[in-house]
Amino acid sequence: MVDLRGRDFLKLLDYSPEEIKYLIRRAETLKKQKHNNESHRYLKGKQIAMIFEKDSTRTRCAFEAGAHDLGMEATYLGPTGSQMGKKETIEDTARVLSRMYDGIEYRGFGQDVVEELAKYSDIPVWNGLTNEFHPTQMLADMMTVYENFGKLSGLKLVFCGDTRNNVGNSLMVVCAKLGMHFVACAPREVWPDENLVLECRRICEETGGSIDMDEDIMKATKDADVLYTDVWVSMGEAQELWEKRINLLKPYQINMDVVKNAKPDVIFLHCLPSFHNTGTTIGKEIYEKFGLKEMEVTDEVFESSHSKVFDEAENRLHTIKAVMLETLKDE
Ligand code: CP
Ligand code: NVA
């Protein structure tokens, strides 16, 4: 019997395969309730604080709209306007918020910050993305994979691009936990951290999954069930890195040749936001500077029937609700 009451949600290494699958099943029920317009205000009267030291559309909206769906109130603390970090320590902030709220979401920089926040909080703390991990994203991703294949264990997921970023690290962990075959497809210099690879391989010994790294995109993506990519420069990294990353990662773009190399029913996932056209300020700047109209994924793939990115984005809501509900419920 899975019981997550009072637990933090900081990284998936802290969760068992059963607990991860349980949260996904819980999210499926919440999704049905939402679609059927059935009230599910199970956490009525509770309140959450949401700390965002970096930008967000999906994560913020999923926590905020999700809190409201569950009958809660939510307070947004943005990159400016609170004392945290500047005049007040993480420890003191945690102790103050614990006196006023029932749960804390944190998006920011080092994983050590969210871990410290959790250490000094008396209430559940949820990681809404750090430099190292993005665990709530993984629940939505795995829910989307399950919706498409009716299973998780045994599937091959290939992540192309900056494979040692928060999303790459987290995908490797979740695939290991769920017995999937994970391939980090990238030049060696952006392969995931060796210690994390070793830890994930140890997990695979129990789950039947596997972890591989490959510099050859056609070899790596052969017969993939899931193709995944993310931006080449993450939030908090220097803008000057763009040129270097473009040169490094251009050969790892997910285009139709890559899709055709995978299984016929392959799905394409991306945590979003994505540079698949020149419709954004940064996308336009990159085009003007480097002549590139699309980056980690072509517009053709992004808009194709293989692409499930908007189901995936919607599933952020249902899975984040499952995390809040299961960690905050009284009984
Ligand atoms: N995927 C994701 O975390 O999106 P946001 O940055 O918009 O929250
Ligand atoms: N790797 C990206 C993920 C955004 C959801 C970043 O950290 O910016």
Short mmCIF file of C-alpha atoms and ligand atoms in Angstrom, two decimals:
data_model
loop_
_atom_site.label_atom_id
_atom_site.label_comp_id
_atom_site.label_asym_id
_atom_site.label_seq_id
_atom_site.Cartn_x
_atom_site.Cartn_y
_atom_site.Cartn_z
CA MET A 1 0.00 0.00 0.00
CA VAL A 2 1.60 3.29 -1.12
CA ASP A 3 1.32 6.13 1.41
CA LEU A 4 3.03 9.40 0.48
CA ARG A 5 1.48 11.67 3.12
CA GLY A 6 3.96 14.24 4.40
CA ARG A 7 6.66 13.27 1.86
CA ASP A 8 8.77 15.76 -0.10
CA PHE A 9 9.03 15.38 -3.86
CA LEU A 10 12.61 16.49 -4.62
CA LYS A 11 13.97 13.94 -7.11
CA LEU A 12 12.86 10.57 -8.42
CA LEU A 13 15.89 8.81 -6.96
CA ASP A 14 13.99 9.15 -3.64
CA TYR A 15 10.92 7.32 -5.00
CA SER A 16 10.37 3.63 -5.64
CA PRO A 17 9.03 2.34 -8.98
CA GLU A 18 5.75 1.46 -7.20
CA GLU A 19 5.39 4.98 -5.84
CA ILE A 20 6.09 6.54 -9.25
CA LYS A 21 3.53 4.27 -10.96
CA TYR A 22 1.02 4.98 -8.20
CA LEU A 23 1.31 8.75 -8.80
CA ILE A 24 0.75 8.23 -12.53
CA ARG A 25 -2.36 6.10 -11.86
CA ARG A 26 -3.63 8.76 -9.46
CA ALA A 27 -3.12 11.39 -12.17
CA GLU A 28 -5.17 9.30 -14.62
CA THR A 29 -8.13 9.38 -12.25
CA LEU A 30 -7.76 13.12 -11.67
CA LYS A 31 -7.60 13.67 -15.44
CA LYS A 32 -10.90 11.82 -15.91
CA GLN A 33 -12.50 13.83 -13.11
CA LYS A 34 -11.32 17.09 -14.66
CA HIS A 35 -12.55 16.09 -18.14
CA ASN A 36 -15.93 15.01 -16.74
CA ASN A 37 -16.23 18.24 -14.76
CA GLU A 38 -16.54 16.26 -11.51
CA SER A 39 -15.64 18.23 -8.42
CA HIS A 40 -12.47 16.96 -6.69
CA ARG A 41 -11.80 19.60 -4.04
CA TYR A 42 -10.16 17.05 -1.71
CA LEU A 43 -7.75 19.58 -0.16
CA LYS A 44 -10.28 22.32 0.55
CA GLY A 45 -9.00 24.87 3.08
CA LYS A 46 -5.29 24.17 2.49
CA GLN A 47 -2.79 26.63 1.05
CA ILE A 48 0.46 26.35 -0.87
CA ALA A 49 3.38 28.73 -1.49
CA MET A 50 5.04 28.65 -4.92
CA ILE A 51 8.61 30.00 -5.13
CA PHE A 52 9.83 30.69 -8.66
CA GLU A 53 13.40 31.97 -9.03
CA LYS A 54 13.24 31.14 -12.77
CA ASP A 55 10.52 31.69 -15.40
CA SER A 56 7.72 29.19 -15.96
CA THR A 57 4.46 28.73 -17.84
CA ARG A 58 3.51 25.06 -17.43
CA THR A 59 4.84 24.36 -13.95
CA ARG A 60 3.47 27.53 -12.41
CA CYS A 61 0.07 27.11 -14.07
CA ALA A 62 -0.11 23.41 -13.20
CA PHE A 63 0.61 24.09 -9.52
CA GLU A 64 -1.68 27.11 -9.36
CA ALA A 65 -4.62 25.81 -11.41
CA GLY A 66 -4.11 22.37 -9.81
CA ALA A 67 -4.23 23.84 -6.31
CA HIS A 68 -7.49 25.60 -7.17
CA ASP A 69 -8.97 22.42 -8.70
CA LEU A 70 -8.19 20.64 -5.43
CA GLY A 71 -9.86 23.40 -3.41
CA MET A 72 -6.66 25.13 -2.26
CA GLU A 73 -5.34 28.69 -2.40
CA ALA A 74 -1.89 29.42 -3.85
CA THR A 75 0.59 32.27 -3.27
CA TYR A 76 3.14 33.04 -6.01
CA LEU A 77 6.58 34.31 -4.94
CA GLY A 78 8.50 35.40 -8.04
CA PRO A 79 12.21 36.06 -8.69
CA THR A 80 11.84 39.49 -7.07
CA GLY A 81 9.67 40.68 -4.22
CA SER A 82 10.45 38.20 -1.46
CA GLN A 83 13.30 38.26 1.10
CA MET A 84 14.46 34.73 0.35
CA GLY A 85 18.17 34.40 -0.37
CA LYS A 86 18.83 38.14 -0.21
CA LYS A 87 18.01 39.12 3.37
CA GLU A 88 16.75 35.80 4.67
CA THR A 89 18.30 32.36 4.62
CA ILE A 90 16.65 29.35 3.04
CA GLU A 91 16.40 27.85 6.53
CA ASP A 92 14.51 30.83 7.97
CA THR A 93 12.27 31.06 4.90
CA ALA A 94 11.40 27.38 5.28
CA ARG A 95 10.51 27.86 8.95
CA VAL A 96 8.33 30.91 8.21
CA LEU A 97 6.45 29.33 5.30
CA SER A 98 5.86 26.17 7.36
CA ARG A 99 3.87 28.27 9.85
CA MET A 100 1.57 29.65 7.16
CA TYR A 101 1.20 27.01 4.42
CA ASP A 102 0.61 23.30 3.90
CA GLY A 103 3.08 22.78 1.04
CA ILE A 104 5.87 24.60 -0.82
CA GLU A 105 6.77 24.41 -4.50
CA TYR A 106 10.30 25.56 -5.42
CA ARG A 107 11.80 26.29 -8.86
CA GLY A 108 15.30 27.63 -8.92
CA PHE A 109 18.97 26.92 -9.25
CA GLY A 110 20.90 24.34 -7.22
CA GLN A 111 19.29 21.08 -6.10
CA ASP A 112 20.97 21.81 -2.74
CA VAL A 113 18.59 24.77 -2.28
CA VAL A 114 15.43 22.70 -2.63
CA GLU A 115 16.98 19.98 -0.43
CA GLU A 116 17.76 22.58 2.24
CA LEU A 117 14.29 24.08 2.00
CA ALA A 118 12.87 20.61 2.58
CA LYS A 119 15.24 19.92 5.47
CA TYR A 120 13.98 22.91 7.44
CA SER A 121 10.29 22.77 6.41
CA ASP A 122 7.69 20.89 8.42
CA ILE A 123 5.53 20.57 5.32
CA PRO A 124 6.01 18.82 1.94
CA VAL A 125 8.35 20.57 -0.50
CA TRP A 126 8.00 19.87 -4.26
CA ASN A 127 10.79 20.45 -6.78
CA GLY A 128 9.41 22.46 -9.72
CA LEU A 129 12.83 22.31 -11.51
CA THR A 130 16.41 22.84 -10.43
CA ASN A 131 19.63 22.89 -12.45
CA GLU A 132 19.99 19.15 -11.78
CA PHE A 133 16.48 17.66 -11.83
CA HIS A 134 12.91 18.22 -13.06
CA PRO A 135 10.94 15.40 -11.38
CA THR A 136 7.36 16.62 -11.86
CA GLN A 137 8.05 16.79 -15.61
CA MET A 138 8.90 13.08 -15.57
CA LEU A 139 5.51 12.06 -14.21
CA ALA A 140 3.76 13.89 -17.05
CA ASP A 141 6.16 12.39 -19.59
CA MET A 142 5.68 8.84 -18.36
CA MET A 143 1.92 9.32 -18.17
CA THR A 144 1.98 10.42 -21.83
CA VAL A 145 4.13 7.45 -22.84
CA TYR A 146 1.74 5.12 -21.02
CA GLU A 147 -1.27 6.69 -22.73
CA ASN A 148 0.30 5.92 -26.09
CA PHE A 149 1.74 2.44 -25.53
CA GLY A 150 -0.23 1.01 -22.60
CA LYS A 151 3.09 0.06 -20.95
CA LEU A 152 6.40 1.57 -19.87
CA SER A 153 8.77 -1.26 -19.05
CA GLY A 154 10.81 -2.42 -22.08
CA LEU A 155 10.29 0.72 -24.18
CA LYS A 156 13.27 2.53 -25.71
CA LEU A 157 13.52 6.28 -25.03
CA VAL A 158 16.23 8.32 -26.75
CA PHE A 159 17.07 11.79 -25.49
CA CYS A 160 18.98 13.88 -28.05
CA GLY A 161 20.77 17.11 -27.15
CA ASP A 162 22.15 18.46 -23.89
CA THR A 163 21.82 15.12 -22.14
CA ARG A 164 23.35 16.19 -18.83
CA ASN A 165 20.77 18.91 -18.17
CA ASN A 166 17.93 18.67 -15.61
CA VAL A 167 15.57 16.95 -18.05
CA GLY A 168 18.24 14.54 -19.34
CA ASN A 169 19.27 13.54 -15.81
CA SER A 170 15.68 13.06 -14.75
CA LEU A 171 14.76 11.00 -17.82
CA MET A 172 17.69 8.70 -17.18
CA VAL A 173 16.55 8.20 -13.58
CA VAL A 174 12.88 7.63 -14.41
CA CYS A 175 13.71 5.20 -17.24
CA ALA A 176 15.96 3.23 -14.88
CA LYS A 177 13.24 3.15 -12.23
CA LEU A 178 10.59 1.98 -14.69
CA GLY A 179 12.64 -0.65 -16.50
CA MET A 180 12.97 1.29 -19.74
CA HIS A 181 15.91 1.50 -22.16
CA PHE A 182 17.40 4.99 -22.03
CA VAL A 183 19.87 6.30 -24.58
CA ALA A 184 21.63 9.65 -24.15
CA CYS A 185 22.38 10.68 -27.71
CA ALA A 186 24.93 13.50 -27.77
CA PRO A 187 28.59 14.37 -28.19
CA ARG A 188 30.66 12.96 -25.36
CA GLU A 189 31.24 16.37 -23.77
CA VAL A 190 27.58 16.69 -22.81
CA TRP A 191 27.02 13.12 -21.65
CA PRO A 192 25.46 12.74 -18.20
CA ASP A 193 27.51 12.72 -15.02
CA GLU A 194 29.32 9.38 -14.58
CA ASN A 195 28.23 8.89 -10.97
CA LEU A 196 24.59 9.38 -11.89
CA VAL A 197 25.00 6.93 -14.78
CA LEU A 198 26.45 4.35 -12.37
CA GLU A 199 23.61 4.90 -9.90
CA CYS A 200 21.02 4.48 -12.65
CA ARG A 201 22.74 1.33 -13.95
CA ARG A 202 22.56 -0.12 -10.44
CA ILE A 203 18.81 0.59 -10.40
CA CYS A 204 18.50 -1.08 -13.83
CA GLU A 205 19.93 -4.32 -12.40
CA GLU A 206 16.72 -4.59 -10.41
CA THR A 207 14.24 -3.22 -12.92
CA GLY A 208 15.54 -4.70 -16.17
CA GLY A 209 16.12 -1.29 -17.76
CA SER A 210 19.33 -0.12 -19.43
CA ILE A 211 21.38 3.06 -19.84
CA ASP A 212 23.47 3.80 -22.90
CA MET A 213 25.31 6.74 -24.38
CA ASP A 214 25.86 7.18 -28.10
CA GLU A 215 27.39 9.88 -30.30
CA ASP A 216 25.88 8.44 -33.48
CA ILE A 217 22.32 9.73 -33.86
CA MET A 218 21.20 7.16 -36.45
CA LYS A 219 22.53 4.28 -34.40
CA ALA A 220 21.06 5.67 -31.17
CA THR A 221 17.57 6.40 -32.51
CA LYS A 222 17.17 3.11 -34.43
CA ASP A 223 13.88 1.49 -33.39
CA ALA A 224 13.17 4.06 -30.67
CA ASP A 225 9.67 4.14 -29.19
CA VAL A 226 10.10 7.65 -27.79
CA LEU A 227 12.22 10.49 -29.14
CA TYR A 228 12.80 13.31 -26.67
CA THR A 229 14.67 16.58 -26.83
CA ASP A 230 15.00 19.85 -24.90
CA VAL A 231 16.48 23.30 -25.44
CA TRP A 232 20.23 23.45 -26.03
CA VAL A 233 20.79 26.23 -23.48
CA SER A 234 18.86 25.97 -20.23
CA MET A 235 17.58 28.68 -17.92
CA GLY A 236 20.35 30.14 -15.81
CA GLU A 237 23.07 29.36 -18.38
CA ALA A 238 24.97 32.18 -20.13
CA GLN A 239 23.43 33.43 -23.37
CA GLU A 240 26.97 33.47 -24.83
CA LEU A 241 26.81 29.67 -24.89
CA TRP A 242 24.36 29.62 -27.80
CA GLU A 243 26.97 29.64 -30.57
CA LYS A 244 29.00 26.83 -29.02
CA ARG A 245 25.92 24.70 -28.31
CA ILE A 246 24.49 25.24 -31.79
CA ASN A 247 27.72 24.00 -33.34
CA LEU A 248 27.90 21.10 -30.92
CA LEU A 249 24.28 19.96 -31.04
CA LYS A 250 23.06 20.79 -34.55
CA PRO A 251 23.75 17.21 -35.71
CA TYR A 252 21.44 16.00 -32.90
CA GLN A 253 18.36 17.89 -34.06
CA ILE A 254 15.24 15.73 -34.25
CA ASN A 255 14.08 15.94 -37.87
CA MET A 256 12.02 13.65 -40.12
CA ASP A 257 15.07 11.51 -41.04
CA VAL A 258 15.49 10.74 -37.35
CA VAL A 259 11.78 10.05 -36.90
CA LYS A 260 11.79 7.67 -39.89
CA ASN A 261 14.78 5.85 -38.39
CA ALA A 262 12.77 5.09 -35.23
CA LYS A 263 9.79 2.69 -34.91
CA PRO A 264 6.82 3.54 -37.18
CA ASP A 265 4.65 4.43 -34.17
CA VAL A 266 7.36 6.48 -32.43
CA ILE A 267 6.17 9.43 -30.37
CA PHE A 268 7.98 12.73 -30.02
CA LEU A 269 8.11 14.44 -26.62
CA HIS A 270 9.57 17.75 -25.43
CA CYS A 271 9.17 19.31 -22.00
CA LEU A 272 8.62 22.70 -23.72
CA PRO A 273 9.17 25.57 -24.33
CA SER A 274 10.71 24.66 -27.70
CA PHE A 275 12.58 26.48 -30.44
CA HIS A 276 10.90 24.92 -33.49
CA ASN A 277 10.40 28.18 -35.42
CA THR A 278 11.33 31.86 -35.32
CA GLY A 279 8.18 32.93 -33.49
CA THR A 280 9.94 33.92 -30.24
CA THR A 281 12.36 36.72 -29.38
CA ILE A 282 15.24 34.30 -28.80
CA GLY A 283 14.28 32.19 -31.83
CA LYS A 284 14.39 35.32 -34.00
CA GLU A 285 17.71 36.46 -32.55
CA ILE A 286 19.25 33.05 -33.22
CA TYR A 287 17.98 33.14 -36.80
CA GLU A 288 19.43 36.61 -37.36
CA LYS A 289 22.80 35.68 -35.80
CA PHE A 290 23.28 32.08 -36.96
CA GLY A 291 20.75 31.58 -39.79
CA LEU A 292 18.98 28.72 -37.97
CA LYS A 293 15.16 28.71 -38.23
CA GLU A 294 14.62 25.73 -35.95
CA MET A 295 16.86 24.22 -33.37
CA GLU A 296 16.45 21.05 -31.27
CA VAL A 297 13.43 19.89 -33.32
CA THR A 298 12.17 20.82 -36.76
CA ASP A 299 8.78 22.45 -37.11
CA GLU A 300 7.75 19.50 -39.30
CA VAL A 301 8.31 16.98 -36.48
CA PHE A 302 6.88 19.29 -33.82
CA GLU A 303 3.63 19.65 -35.79
CA SER A 304 3.48 16.01 -36.97
CA SER A 305 1.13 13.30 -35.72
CA HIS A 306 4.11 11.75 -33.86
CA SER A 307 4.28 14.79 -31.62
CA LYS A 308 2.42 14.46 -28.30
CA VAL A 309 3.85 17.59 -26.74
CA PHE A 310 0.53 19.22 -25.91
CA ASP A 311 -0.87 16.06 -24.29
CA GLU A 312 2.38 16.00 -22.35
CA ALA A 313 1.93 19.67 -21.32
CA GLU A 314 -1.66 19.00 -20.21
CA ASN A 315 -0.48 16.02 -18.19
CA ARG A 316 1.70 18.37 -16.13
CA LEU A 317 -1.53 19.54 -14.51
CA HIS A 318 -2.87 16.09 -13.67
CA THR A 319 0.43 14.70 -12.40
CA ILE A 320 1.28 17.75 -10.28
CA LYS A 321 -2.21 17.49 -8.76
CA ALA A 322 -1.51 13.85 -7.95
CA VAL A 323 1.72 14.84 -6.16
CA MET A 324 0.01 17.59 -4.15
CA LEU A 325 -2.96 15.39 -3.30
CA GLU A 326 -1.01 12.32 -2.21
CA THR A 327 1.52 14.27 -0.10
CA LEU A 328 -1.00 16.67 1.48
CA LYS A 329 -4.11 14.56 2.08
CA ASP A 330 -5.05 13.93 5.71
CA GLU A 331 -6.23 10.34 5.35
N1 CP B 1 8.26 22.13 -19.02
C1 CP B 1 8.29 23.14 -18.11
O1 CP B 1 8.72 23.01 -16.98
O2 CP B 1 7.75 24.29 -18.59
P1 CP B 1 7.78 25.69 -17.84
O3 CP B 1 9.20 26.17 -17.82
O4 CP B 1 6.91 26.58 -18.68
O5 CP B 1 7.25 25.52 -16.45
N1 NVA B 2 16.31 22.30 -19.51
C1 NVA B 2 15.30 23.33 -19.53
C2 NVA B 2 13.98 22.79 -19.11
C3 NVA B 2 12.85 23.79 -19.14
C4 NVA B 2 11.55 23.20 -18.70
C5 NVA B 2 15.73 24.48 -18.62
O1 NVA B 2 16.18 24.22 -17.50
O2 NVA B 2 15.62 25.64 -19.05
#
